[in-house]
XYZ file of C-alpha atoms in Angstrom:
619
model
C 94.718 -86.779 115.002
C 90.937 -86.466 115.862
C 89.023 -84.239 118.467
C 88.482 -80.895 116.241
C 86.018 -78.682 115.632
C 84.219 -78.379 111.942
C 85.857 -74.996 111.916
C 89.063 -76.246 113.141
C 88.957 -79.032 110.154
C 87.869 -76.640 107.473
C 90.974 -74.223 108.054
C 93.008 -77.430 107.386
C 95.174 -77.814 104.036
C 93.995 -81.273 102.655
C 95.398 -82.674 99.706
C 92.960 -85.507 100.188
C 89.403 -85.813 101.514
C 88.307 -88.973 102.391
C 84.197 -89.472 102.514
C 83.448 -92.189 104.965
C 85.237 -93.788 107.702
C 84.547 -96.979 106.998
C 85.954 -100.263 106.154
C 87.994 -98.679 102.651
C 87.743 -95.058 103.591
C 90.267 -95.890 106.959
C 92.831 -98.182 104.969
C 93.126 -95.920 102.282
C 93.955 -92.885 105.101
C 96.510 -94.980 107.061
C 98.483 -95.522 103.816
C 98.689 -92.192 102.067
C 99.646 -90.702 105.625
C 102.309 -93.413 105.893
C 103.544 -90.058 103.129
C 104.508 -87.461 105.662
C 104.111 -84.340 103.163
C 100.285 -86.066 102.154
C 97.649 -84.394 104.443
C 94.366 -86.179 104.702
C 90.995 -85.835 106.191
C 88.103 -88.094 107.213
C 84.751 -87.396 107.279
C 82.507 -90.241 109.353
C 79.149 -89.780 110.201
C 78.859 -91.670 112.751
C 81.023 -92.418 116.486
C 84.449 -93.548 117.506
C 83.914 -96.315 120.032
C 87.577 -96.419 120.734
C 88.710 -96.057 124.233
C 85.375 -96.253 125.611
C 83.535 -98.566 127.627
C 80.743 -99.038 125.020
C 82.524 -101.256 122.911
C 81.788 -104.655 124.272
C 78.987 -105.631 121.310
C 81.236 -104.376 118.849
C 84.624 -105.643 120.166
C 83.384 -109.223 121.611
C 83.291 -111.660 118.897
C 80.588 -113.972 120.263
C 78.803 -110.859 120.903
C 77.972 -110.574 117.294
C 75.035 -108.834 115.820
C 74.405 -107.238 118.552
C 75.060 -104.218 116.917
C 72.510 -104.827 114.009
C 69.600 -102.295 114.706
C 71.767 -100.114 117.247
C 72.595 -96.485 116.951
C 75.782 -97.575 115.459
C 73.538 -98.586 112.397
C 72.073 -96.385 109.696
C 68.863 -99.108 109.333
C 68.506 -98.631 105.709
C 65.316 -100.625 104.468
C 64.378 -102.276 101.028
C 61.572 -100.700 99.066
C 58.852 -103.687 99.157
C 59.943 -106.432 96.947
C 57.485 -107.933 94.841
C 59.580 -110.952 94.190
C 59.363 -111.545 98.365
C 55.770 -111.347 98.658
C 55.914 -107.691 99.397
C 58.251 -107.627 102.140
C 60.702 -105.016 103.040
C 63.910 -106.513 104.054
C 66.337 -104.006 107.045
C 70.000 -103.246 105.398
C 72.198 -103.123 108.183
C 75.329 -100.600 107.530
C 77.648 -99.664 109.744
C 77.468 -95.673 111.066
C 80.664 -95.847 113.216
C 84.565 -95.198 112.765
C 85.264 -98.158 111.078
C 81.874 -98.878 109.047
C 80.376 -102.005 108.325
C 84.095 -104.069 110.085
C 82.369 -102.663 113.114
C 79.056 -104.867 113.042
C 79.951 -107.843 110.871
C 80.406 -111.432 111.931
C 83.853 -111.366 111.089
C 84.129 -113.346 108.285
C 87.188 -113.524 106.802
C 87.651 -115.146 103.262
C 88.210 -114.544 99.552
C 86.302 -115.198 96.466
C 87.525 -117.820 93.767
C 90.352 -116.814 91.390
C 88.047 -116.496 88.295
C 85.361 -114.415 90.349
C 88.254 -111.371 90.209
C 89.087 -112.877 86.684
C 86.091 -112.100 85.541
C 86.526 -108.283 86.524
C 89.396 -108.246 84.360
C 88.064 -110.212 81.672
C 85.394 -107.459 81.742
C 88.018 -104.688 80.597
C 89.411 -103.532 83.838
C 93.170 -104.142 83.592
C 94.992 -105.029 86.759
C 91.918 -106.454 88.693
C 92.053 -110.290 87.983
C 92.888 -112.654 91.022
C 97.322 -112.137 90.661
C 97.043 -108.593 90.708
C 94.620 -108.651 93.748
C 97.062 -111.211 95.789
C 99.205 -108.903 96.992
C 96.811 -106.186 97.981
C 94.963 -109.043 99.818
C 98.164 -110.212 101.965
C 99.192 -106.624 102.130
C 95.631 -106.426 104.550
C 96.195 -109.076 107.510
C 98.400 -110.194 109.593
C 97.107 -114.075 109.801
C 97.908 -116.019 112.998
C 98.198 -119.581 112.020
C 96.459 -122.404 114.124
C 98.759 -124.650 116.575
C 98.871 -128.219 115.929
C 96.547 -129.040 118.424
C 93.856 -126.855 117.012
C 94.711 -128.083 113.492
C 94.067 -131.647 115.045
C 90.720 -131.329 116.941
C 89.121 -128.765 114.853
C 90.713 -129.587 111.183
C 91.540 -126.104 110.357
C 94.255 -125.867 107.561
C 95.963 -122.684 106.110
C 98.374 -122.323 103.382
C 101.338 -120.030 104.468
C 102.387 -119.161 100.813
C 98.933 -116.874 100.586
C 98.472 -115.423 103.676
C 99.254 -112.262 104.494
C 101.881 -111.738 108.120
C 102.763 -107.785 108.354
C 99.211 -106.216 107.835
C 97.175 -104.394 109.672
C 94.056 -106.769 110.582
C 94.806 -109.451 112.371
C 92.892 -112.450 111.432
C 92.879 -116.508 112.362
C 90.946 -119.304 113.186
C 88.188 -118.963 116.218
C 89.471 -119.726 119.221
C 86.441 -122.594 119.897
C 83.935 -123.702 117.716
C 80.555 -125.213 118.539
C 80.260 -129.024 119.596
C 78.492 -130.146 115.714
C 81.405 -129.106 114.068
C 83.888 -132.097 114.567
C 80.774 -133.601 111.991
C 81.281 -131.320 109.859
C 83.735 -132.458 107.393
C 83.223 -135.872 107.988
C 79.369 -135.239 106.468
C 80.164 -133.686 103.739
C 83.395 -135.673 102.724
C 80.442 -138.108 102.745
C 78.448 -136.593 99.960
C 81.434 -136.080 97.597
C 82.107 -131.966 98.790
C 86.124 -132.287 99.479
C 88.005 -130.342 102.409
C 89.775 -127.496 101.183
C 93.137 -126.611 102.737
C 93.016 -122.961 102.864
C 89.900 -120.937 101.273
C 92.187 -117.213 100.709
C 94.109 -119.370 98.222
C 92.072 -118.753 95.175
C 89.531 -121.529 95.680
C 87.148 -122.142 98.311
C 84.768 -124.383 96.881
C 84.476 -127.348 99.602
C 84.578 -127.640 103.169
C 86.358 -125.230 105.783
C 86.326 -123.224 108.569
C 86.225 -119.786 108.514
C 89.008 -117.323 109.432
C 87.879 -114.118 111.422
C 88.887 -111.255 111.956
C 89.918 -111.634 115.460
C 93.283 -111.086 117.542
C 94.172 -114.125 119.204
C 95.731 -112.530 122.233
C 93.163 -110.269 122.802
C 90.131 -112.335 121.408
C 88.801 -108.751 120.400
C 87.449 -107.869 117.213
C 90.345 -106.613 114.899
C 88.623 -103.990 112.196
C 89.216 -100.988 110.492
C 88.974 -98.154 113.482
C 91.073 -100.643 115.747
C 93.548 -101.909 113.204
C 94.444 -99.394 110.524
C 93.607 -95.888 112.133
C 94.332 -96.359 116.209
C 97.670 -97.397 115.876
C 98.223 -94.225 113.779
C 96.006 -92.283 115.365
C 98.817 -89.393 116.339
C 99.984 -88.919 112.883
C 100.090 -85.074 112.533
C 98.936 -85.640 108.727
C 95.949 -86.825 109.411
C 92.823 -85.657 110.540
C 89.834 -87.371 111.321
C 85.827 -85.506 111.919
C 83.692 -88.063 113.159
C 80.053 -87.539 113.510
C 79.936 -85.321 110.257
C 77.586 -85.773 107.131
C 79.264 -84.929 103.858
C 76.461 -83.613 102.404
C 77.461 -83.139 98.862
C 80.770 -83.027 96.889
C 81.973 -79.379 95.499
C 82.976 -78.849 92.037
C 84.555 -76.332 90.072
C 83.360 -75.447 86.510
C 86.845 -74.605 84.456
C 87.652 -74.789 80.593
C 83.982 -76.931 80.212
C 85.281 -79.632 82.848
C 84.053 -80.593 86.636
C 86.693 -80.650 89.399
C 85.898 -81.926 92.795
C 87.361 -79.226 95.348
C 85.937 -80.824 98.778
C 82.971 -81.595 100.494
C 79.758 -79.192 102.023
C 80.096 -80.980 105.697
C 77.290 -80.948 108.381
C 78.273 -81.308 112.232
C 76.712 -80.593 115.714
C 74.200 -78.260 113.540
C 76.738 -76.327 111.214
C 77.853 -76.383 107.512
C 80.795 -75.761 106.239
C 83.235 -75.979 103.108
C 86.028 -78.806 103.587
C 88.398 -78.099 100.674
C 90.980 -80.864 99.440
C 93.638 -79.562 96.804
C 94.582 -83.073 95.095
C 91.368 -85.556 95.047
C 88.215 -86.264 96.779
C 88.102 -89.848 97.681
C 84.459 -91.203 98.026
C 84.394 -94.545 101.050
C 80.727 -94.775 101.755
C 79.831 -97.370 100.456
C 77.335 -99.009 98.054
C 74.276 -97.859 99.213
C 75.519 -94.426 99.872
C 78.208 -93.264 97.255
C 75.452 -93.695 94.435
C 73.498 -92.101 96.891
C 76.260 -89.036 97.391
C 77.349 -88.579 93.491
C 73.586 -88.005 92.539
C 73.169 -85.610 95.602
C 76.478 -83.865 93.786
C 74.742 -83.725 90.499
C 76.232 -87.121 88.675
C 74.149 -89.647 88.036
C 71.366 -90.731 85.216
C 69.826 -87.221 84.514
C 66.128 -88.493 84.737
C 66.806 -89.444 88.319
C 68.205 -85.953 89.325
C 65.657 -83.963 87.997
C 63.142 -85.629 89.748
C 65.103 -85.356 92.813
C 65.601 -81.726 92.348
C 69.274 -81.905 91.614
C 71.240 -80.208 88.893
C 72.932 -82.471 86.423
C 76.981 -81.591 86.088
C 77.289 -85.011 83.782
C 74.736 -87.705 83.293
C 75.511 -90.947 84.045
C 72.614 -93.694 84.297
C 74.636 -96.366 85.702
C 75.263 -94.419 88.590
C 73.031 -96.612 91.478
C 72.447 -99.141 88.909
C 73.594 -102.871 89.047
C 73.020 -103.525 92.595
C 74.012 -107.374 93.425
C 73.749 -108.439 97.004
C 73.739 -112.145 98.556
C 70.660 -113.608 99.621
C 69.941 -116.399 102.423
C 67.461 -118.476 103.957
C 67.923 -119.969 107.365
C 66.029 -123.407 107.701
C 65.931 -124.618 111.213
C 66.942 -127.727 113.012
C 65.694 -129.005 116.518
C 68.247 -130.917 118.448
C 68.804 -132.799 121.900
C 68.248 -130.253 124.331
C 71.581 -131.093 126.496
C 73.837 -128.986 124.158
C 74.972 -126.086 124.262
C 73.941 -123.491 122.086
C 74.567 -119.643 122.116
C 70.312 -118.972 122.541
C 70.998 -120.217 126.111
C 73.610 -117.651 127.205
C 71.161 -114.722 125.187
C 68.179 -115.508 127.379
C 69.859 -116.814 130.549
C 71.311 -114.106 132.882
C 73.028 -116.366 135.188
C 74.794 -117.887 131.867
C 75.286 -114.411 130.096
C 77.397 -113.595 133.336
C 79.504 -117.067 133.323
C 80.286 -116.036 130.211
C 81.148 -112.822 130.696
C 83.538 -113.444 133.500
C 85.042 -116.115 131.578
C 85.922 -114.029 128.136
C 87.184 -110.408 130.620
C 88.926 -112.398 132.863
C 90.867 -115.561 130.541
C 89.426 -114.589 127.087
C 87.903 -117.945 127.295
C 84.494 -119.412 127.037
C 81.267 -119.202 124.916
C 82.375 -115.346 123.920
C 85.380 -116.690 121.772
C 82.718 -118.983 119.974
C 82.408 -118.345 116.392
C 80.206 -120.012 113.282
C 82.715 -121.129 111.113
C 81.605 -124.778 109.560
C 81.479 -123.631 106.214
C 81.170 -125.102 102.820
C 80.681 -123.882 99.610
C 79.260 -126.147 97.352
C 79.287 -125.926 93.409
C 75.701 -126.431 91.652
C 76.907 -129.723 90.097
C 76.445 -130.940 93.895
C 72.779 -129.155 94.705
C 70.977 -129.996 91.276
C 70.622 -132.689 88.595
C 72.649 -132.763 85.632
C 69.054 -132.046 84.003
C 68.168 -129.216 86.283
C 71.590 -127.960 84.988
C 70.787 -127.855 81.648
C 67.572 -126.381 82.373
C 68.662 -123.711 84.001
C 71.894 -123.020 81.866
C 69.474 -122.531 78.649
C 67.909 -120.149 80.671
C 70.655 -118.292 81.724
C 72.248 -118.183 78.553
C 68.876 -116.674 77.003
C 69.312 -113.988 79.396
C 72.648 -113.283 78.036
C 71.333 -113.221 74.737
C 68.689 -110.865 75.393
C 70.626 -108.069 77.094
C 73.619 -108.510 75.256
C 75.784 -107.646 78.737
C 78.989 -109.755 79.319
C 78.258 -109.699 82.997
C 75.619 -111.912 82.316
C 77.275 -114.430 80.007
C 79.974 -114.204 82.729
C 77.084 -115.655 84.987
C 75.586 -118.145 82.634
C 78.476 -119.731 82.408
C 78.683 -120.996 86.258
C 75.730 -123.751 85.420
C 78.272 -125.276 82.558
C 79.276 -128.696 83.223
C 82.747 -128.734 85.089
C 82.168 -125.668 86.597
C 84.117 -125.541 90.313
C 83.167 -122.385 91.939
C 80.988 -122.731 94.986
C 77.647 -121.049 94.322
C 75.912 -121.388 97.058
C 77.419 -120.944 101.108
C 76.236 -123.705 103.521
C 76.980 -122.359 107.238
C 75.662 -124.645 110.135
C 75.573 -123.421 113.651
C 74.093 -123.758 116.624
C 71.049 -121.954 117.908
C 68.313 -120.005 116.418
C 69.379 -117.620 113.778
C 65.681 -117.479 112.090
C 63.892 -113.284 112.212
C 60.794 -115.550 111.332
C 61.045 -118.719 113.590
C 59.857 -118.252 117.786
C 61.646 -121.055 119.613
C 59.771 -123.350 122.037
C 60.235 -123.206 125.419
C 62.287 -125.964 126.955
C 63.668 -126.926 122.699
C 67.025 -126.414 121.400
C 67.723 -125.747 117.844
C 70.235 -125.857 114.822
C 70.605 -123.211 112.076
C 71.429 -124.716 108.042
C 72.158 -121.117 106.132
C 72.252 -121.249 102.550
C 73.512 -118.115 100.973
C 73.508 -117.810 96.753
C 76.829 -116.199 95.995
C 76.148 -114.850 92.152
C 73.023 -113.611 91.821
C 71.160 -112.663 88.527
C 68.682 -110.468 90.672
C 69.774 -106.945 89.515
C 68.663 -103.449 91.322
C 69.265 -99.802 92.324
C 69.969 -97.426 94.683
C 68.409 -93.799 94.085
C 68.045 -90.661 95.687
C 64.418 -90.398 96.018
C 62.422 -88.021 93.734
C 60.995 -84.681 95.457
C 58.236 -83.891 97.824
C 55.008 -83.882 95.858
C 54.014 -81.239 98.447
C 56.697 -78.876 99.151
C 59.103 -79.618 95.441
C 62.368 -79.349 98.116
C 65.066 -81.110 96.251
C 66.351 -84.534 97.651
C 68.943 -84.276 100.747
C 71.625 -86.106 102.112
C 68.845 -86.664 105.261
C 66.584 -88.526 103.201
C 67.402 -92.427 102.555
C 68.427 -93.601 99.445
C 65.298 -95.872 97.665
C 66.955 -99.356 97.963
C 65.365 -101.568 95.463
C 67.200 -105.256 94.971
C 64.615 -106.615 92.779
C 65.333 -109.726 94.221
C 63.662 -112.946 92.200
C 62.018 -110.466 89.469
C 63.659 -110.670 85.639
C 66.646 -112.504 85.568
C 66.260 -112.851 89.143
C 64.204 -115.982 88.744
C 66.365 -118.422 88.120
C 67.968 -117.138 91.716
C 64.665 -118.317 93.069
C 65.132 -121.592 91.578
C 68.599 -122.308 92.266
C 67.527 -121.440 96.015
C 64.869 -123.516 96.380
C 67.042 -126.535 95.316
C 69.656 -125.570 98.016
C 67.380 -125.941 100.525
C 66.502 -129.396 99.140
C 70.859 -130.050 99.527
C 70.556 -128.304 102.738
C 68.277 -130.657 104.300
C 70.457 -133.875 102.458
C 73.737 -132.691 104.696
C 71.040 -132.641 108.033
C 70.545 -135.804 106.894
C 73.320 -137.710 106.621
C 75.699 -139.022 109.375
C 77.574 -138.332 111.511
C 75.884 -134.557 111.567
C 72.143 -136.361 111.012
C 72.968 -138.566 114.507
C 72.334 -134.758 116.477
C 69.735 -133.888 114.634
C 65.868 -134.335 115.948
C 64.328 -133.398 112.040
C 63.319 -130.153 110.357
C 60.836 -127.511 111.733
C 61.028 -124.492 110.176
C 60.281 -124.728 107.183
C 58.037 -128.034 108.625
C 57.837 -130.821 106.922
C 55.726 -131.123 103.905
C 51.829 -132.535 105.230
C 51.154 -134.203 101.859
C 49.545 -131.163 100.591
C 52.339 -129.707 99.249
C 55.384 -131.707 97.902
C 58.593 -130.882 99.207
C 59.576 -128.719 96.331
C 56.134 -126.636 97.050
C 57.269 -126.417 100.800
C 60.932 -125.154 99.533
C 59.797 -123.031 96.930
C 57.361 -120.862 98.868
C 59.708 -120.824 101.851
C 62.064 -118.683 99.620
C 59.830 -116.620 98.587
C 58.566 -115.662 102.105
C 61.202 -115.866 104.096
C 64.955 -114.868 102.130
C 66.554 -112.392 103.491
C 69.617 -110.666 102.444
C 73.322 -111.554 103.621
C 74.690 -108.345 103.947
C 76.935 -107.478 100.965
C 75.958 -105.424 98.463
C 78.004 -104.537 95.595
C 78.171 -102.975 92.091
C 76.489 -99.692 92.211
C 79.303 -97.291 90.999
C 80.917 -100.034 89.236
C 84.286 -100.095 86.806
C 83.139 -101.010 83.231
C 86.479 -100.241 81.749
C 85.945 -102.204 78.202
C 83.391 -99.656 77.581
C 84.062 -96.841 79.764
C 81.130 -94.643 80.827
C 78.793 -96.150 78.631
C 79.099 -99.479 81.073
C 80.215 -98.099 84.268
C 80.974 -95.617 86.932
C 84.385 -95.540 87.795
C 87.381 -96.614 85.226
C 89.834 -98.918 85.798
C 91.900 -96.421 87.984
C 88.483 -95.701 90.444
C 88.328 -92.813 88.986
C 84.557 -91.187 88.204
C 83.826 -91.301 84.763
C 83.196 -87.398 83.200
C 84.888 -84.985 86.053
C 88.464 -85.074 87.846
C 89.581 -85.403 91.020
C 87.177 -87.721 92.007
C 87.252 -91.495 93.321
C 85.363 -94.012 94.540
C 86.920 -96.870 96.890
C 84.422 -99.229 98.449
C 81.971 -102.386 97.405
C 80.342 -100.396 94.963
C 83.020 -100.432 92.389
C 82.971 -104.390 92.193
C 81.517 -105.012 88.593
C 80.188 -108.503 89.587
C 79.422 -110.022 92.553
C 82.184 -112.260 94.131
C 81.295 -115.757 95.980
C 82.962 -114.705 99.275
C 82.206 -112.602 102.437
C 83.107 -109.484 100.872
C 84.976 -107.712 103.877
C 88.474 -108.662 102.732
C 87.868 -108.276 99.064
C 87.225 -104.426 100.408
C 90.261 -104.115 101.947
C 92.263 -105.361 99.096
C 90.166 -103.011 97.257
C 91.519 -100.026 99.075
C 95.076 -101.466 99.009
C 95.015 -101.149 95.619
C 93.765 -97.724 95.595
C 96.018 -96.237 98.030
C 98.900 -97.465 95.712
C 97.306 -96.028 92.878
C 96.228 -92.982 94.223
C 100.018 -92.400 95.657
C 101.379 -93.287 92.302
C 99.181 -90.659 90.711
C 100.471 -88.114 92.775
C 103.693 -88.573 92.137
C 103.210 -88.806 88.306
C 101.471 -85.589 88.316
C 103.780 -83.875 91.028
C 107.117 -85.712 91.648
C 108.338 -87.924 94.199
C 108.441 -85.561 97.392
């Protein structure tokens, strides 16, 4: 149910508030409300786009990114990054019902078996790649590609792992861009093989990308349109959009903190929002760190500065921020194809295609990027450069003594499978930093590092030197990836030698036979060497790819003293308190993280239910 007032939502009996409609907070309401006697609430900050006519950027596929930099974005920034030449990168998140599923590109894959391994192996029992599976099928509904399309475009899926009775629908794209019956072909070529079906526990190699699109419809299928509108009349739950949870209640009782609900903010007043069983935390990584230390958890240095009371210190609370990072080199090619660029800038196309999608669901709109392939590092460096950077790696282990990092030294081993780094080729111009030429068409080589060393945080920031008014949920959290500093440098490294493989696939048939040469970065001019020209072009033009992770992470093994949540999401030091988004992942996973979320909150939702009933009974 939806449309109340604050006051109308406060007088509700919750058993359950849930903090952010987003991608988890959505999935975990549909299922606990599949529980008649379970009443739950939502709280989303942002606006339901659902039955309204201001949906086409979000519900288009082809109309992707649109989005980014809209009001249906909270335009979170980076501080300045030292390791970037100063620059402050945006952080798109999504401030809609539905979150970040709302803006994405639609990705749609999973990490490798031993990425979710490696969670477990870290102490958090019932988190390795089996015990995911199911939570992960239990998410989609996956419409297989005909023959035809299996043919022409050599898309392949693996029935046994994909999921048919869930809510997202996902598949192949409808169309994909003329370069990519080359792509398997070129990198077959250069030893990368073709992998059947990427959700299957291994996606290094070549494939194209599932979305999360329904076929009939060719509409974007996310959280708002998939796991709350079909439900959206259950009497037992209750959703307040365009409301800021402002902090989470407690209860002081017999020396322990209980969350009891929520101080909510909407159309100018506050109120209480009281849940009787849990409080259920969905906002994601940059803002649940940001929300606990607004509620008084967190590392106590951090809150005092801010102004904020400690209940119980925690200092990993915002700590251990991971995130992807890219580079997009660009490509000119013959300037009879096709690209997407031509329908952005060309009314008279825009229109075509416009009448094409909302009349057949045909045409450019139903064009997605999905020539993917994920290549391991024994493919991008040396079996010296290997070495090289393994001793480094492993001396970064040794130094800080953390398993996570061992855990990440040991991807430069020899024999080592997983796909580091993401190569995505596409047509058009997807460069911030590059201006097309007039009359030129260009190509788009995006190389994305999967499992970054880079470590950061995500703070509340400290109080007003001028007026001392503690920090508020109005203020944005001080986002600070650290990217290339520390650790971080052998992510610089590894980059700058993907750019180096990046420009080898450009260059070798049949892919290199529609391809004019490099111009962003240029060529080197004999000044610099080519590993000059690639090594400053990371540091002044990566950006990030969107997924951050790991800032209210488990750390089971050792509990509080490595962690946020436990094992069971629960937050370490009070009760009745959970956190089910990105920011419990421990370590980063080499995947477009969308449907590791979802399983995330499958999971949850099951354990959450089974809680109840351990505590209270089957009802």
């Amino acid at each position: 149910m939806g449309n109340e007032t604050l006051q109308e939502f406060a007088a509700l009996d919750l058993d359950y508030l849930i903090i952010g409609g987003g991608t988890a907070g959505l999935a975990v309401a549909a299922r606990l409300t599949e529980h008649p006697w379970f009443h739950v609430g939502v709280i989303e900050a942002g606006p339901s786009v659902l039955n309204t006519g201001d949906n086409g950027a979000i519900n288009v596929p082809g109309r992707y990114g649109e989005t980014i930099g809209s009001k249906y974005d909270w335009k979170f920034e980076t501080t300045p990054q030292p390791g970037l030449g100063g620059r402050s990168l945006p952080w798109p998140r999504g401030r809609i019902l539905g979150g970040t599923s709302a803006l994405n590109l639609m990705a749609w894959n999973r990490g490798h078996r031993k990425d979710y391994d490696a969670w477990a192996e870290l102490g958090n029992k019932g988190w390795g790649w089996e015990d995911l599976l199911p939570f992960f099928r239990r998410s989609e509904s996956f419409h297989p590609p005909s023959a035809a399309h299996q043919k022409y475009y050599q898309s392949s899926y693996d029935p046994e792992v994909n999921g048919t009775k869930g809510p997202l629908h996902t598949t192949h794209a409808k169309q994909y861009g003329p370069t990519h019956q080359y792509w398997h072909e070129t990198l077959n070529s250069l030893g990368v093989p073709s992998t059947q079906d990427s959700l299957a526990g291994d996606n290094t190699g070549v494939w194209n990308m599932v979305c999360t699109i329904d076929p009939d419809s060719q509409e974007r299928s996310y959280s708002a349109s998939a796991y709350y509108h079909p439900i959206a009349k259950r009497q037992n739950l209750h959703i307040l959009t365009e409301a800021t949870a402002m902090e989470i209640l407690f209860n002081f009782e017999d020396d322990e903190w209980y969350a009891t609900g929520a101080r909510v903010r909407w159309n100018g007043l506050e109120a209480n929002i009281k849940a009787y069983e849990e409080v259920i935390v969905c906002a994601g990584s940059v803002q649940s760190p940001q929300l606990l230390e607004l509620s008084g958890i967190g590392n106590q240095d951090v809150l005092e500065a801010a102004g904020i009371e400690t209940k119980f210190h925690n200092p990993h609370v915002g700590e251990n921020l991971q995130e992807h990072i890219m580079t997009a080199t660009i490509f000119e090619i013959p300037s009879t194809i096709p690209t997407r660029d031509d329908i952005l800038k060309d009314p008279i196309q825009r229109e075509a295609a416009d009448r094409a999608y909302y009349a057949s669901q045909t045409g450019p709109w139903t064009v997605m990027p999905c020539s993917v392939a994920y290549c391991p590092l024994s493919n991008i460096l040396s079996p010296e450069e290997c070495d090289e950077l393994h001793t480094q790696a492993k001396e970064v282990a040794r130094n800080t003594g953390r398993t996570h990092d061992a855990l990440l030294a040991s991807q430069f081993e020899s024999g080592q499978a997983r796909g580091q780094v993401e190569y995505l080729f596409d047509l058009g111009n997807w460069s911030p930093y590059f201006v097309s030429e007039p009359g030129k068409k260009y190509a788009t080589m995006l190389q994305m590092l999967q499992y970054p060393f880079s470590r950061g945080s995500i703070h509340i920031p400290p109080m007003s030197e001028t007026n001392y008014e503690k920090a508020t949920i109005d203020e944005k959290p001080m986002i600070d990836p650290r990217y290339f500093l520390g650790p971080g440098e052998i992510d610089k490294k590894v980059m700058a030698k993907a750019l180096r493989w990046g420009d080898r696939i450009c260059q070798t048939v049949p892919l290199a036979k529609l391809i004019h040469g490099r111009v962003f970065p240029p060529p080197a001019d004999g000044v610099k060497t080519e590993d000059e020209v690639y090594e400053e072009f990371v540091s002044n033009y990566t950006v990030t790819d969107w997924h951050p992770v790991g800032t209210c992470a488990m750390g089971e093994a050792d509990g509080v003293n490595a962690g946020v949540v436990n094992d069971m999401l629960q937050v370490h030091g009070v009760h009745a308190l959970r956190v089910v988004d990105a920011s419990i992942m421990p370590l980063q996973v080499g995947a477009h993280i969308q449907a590791t979320v979802y399983a995330i909150a499958e999971k949850a939702a099951d354990m959450i239910i089974d809680d109840n009933f351990a505590r209270n009974g089957p009802l």
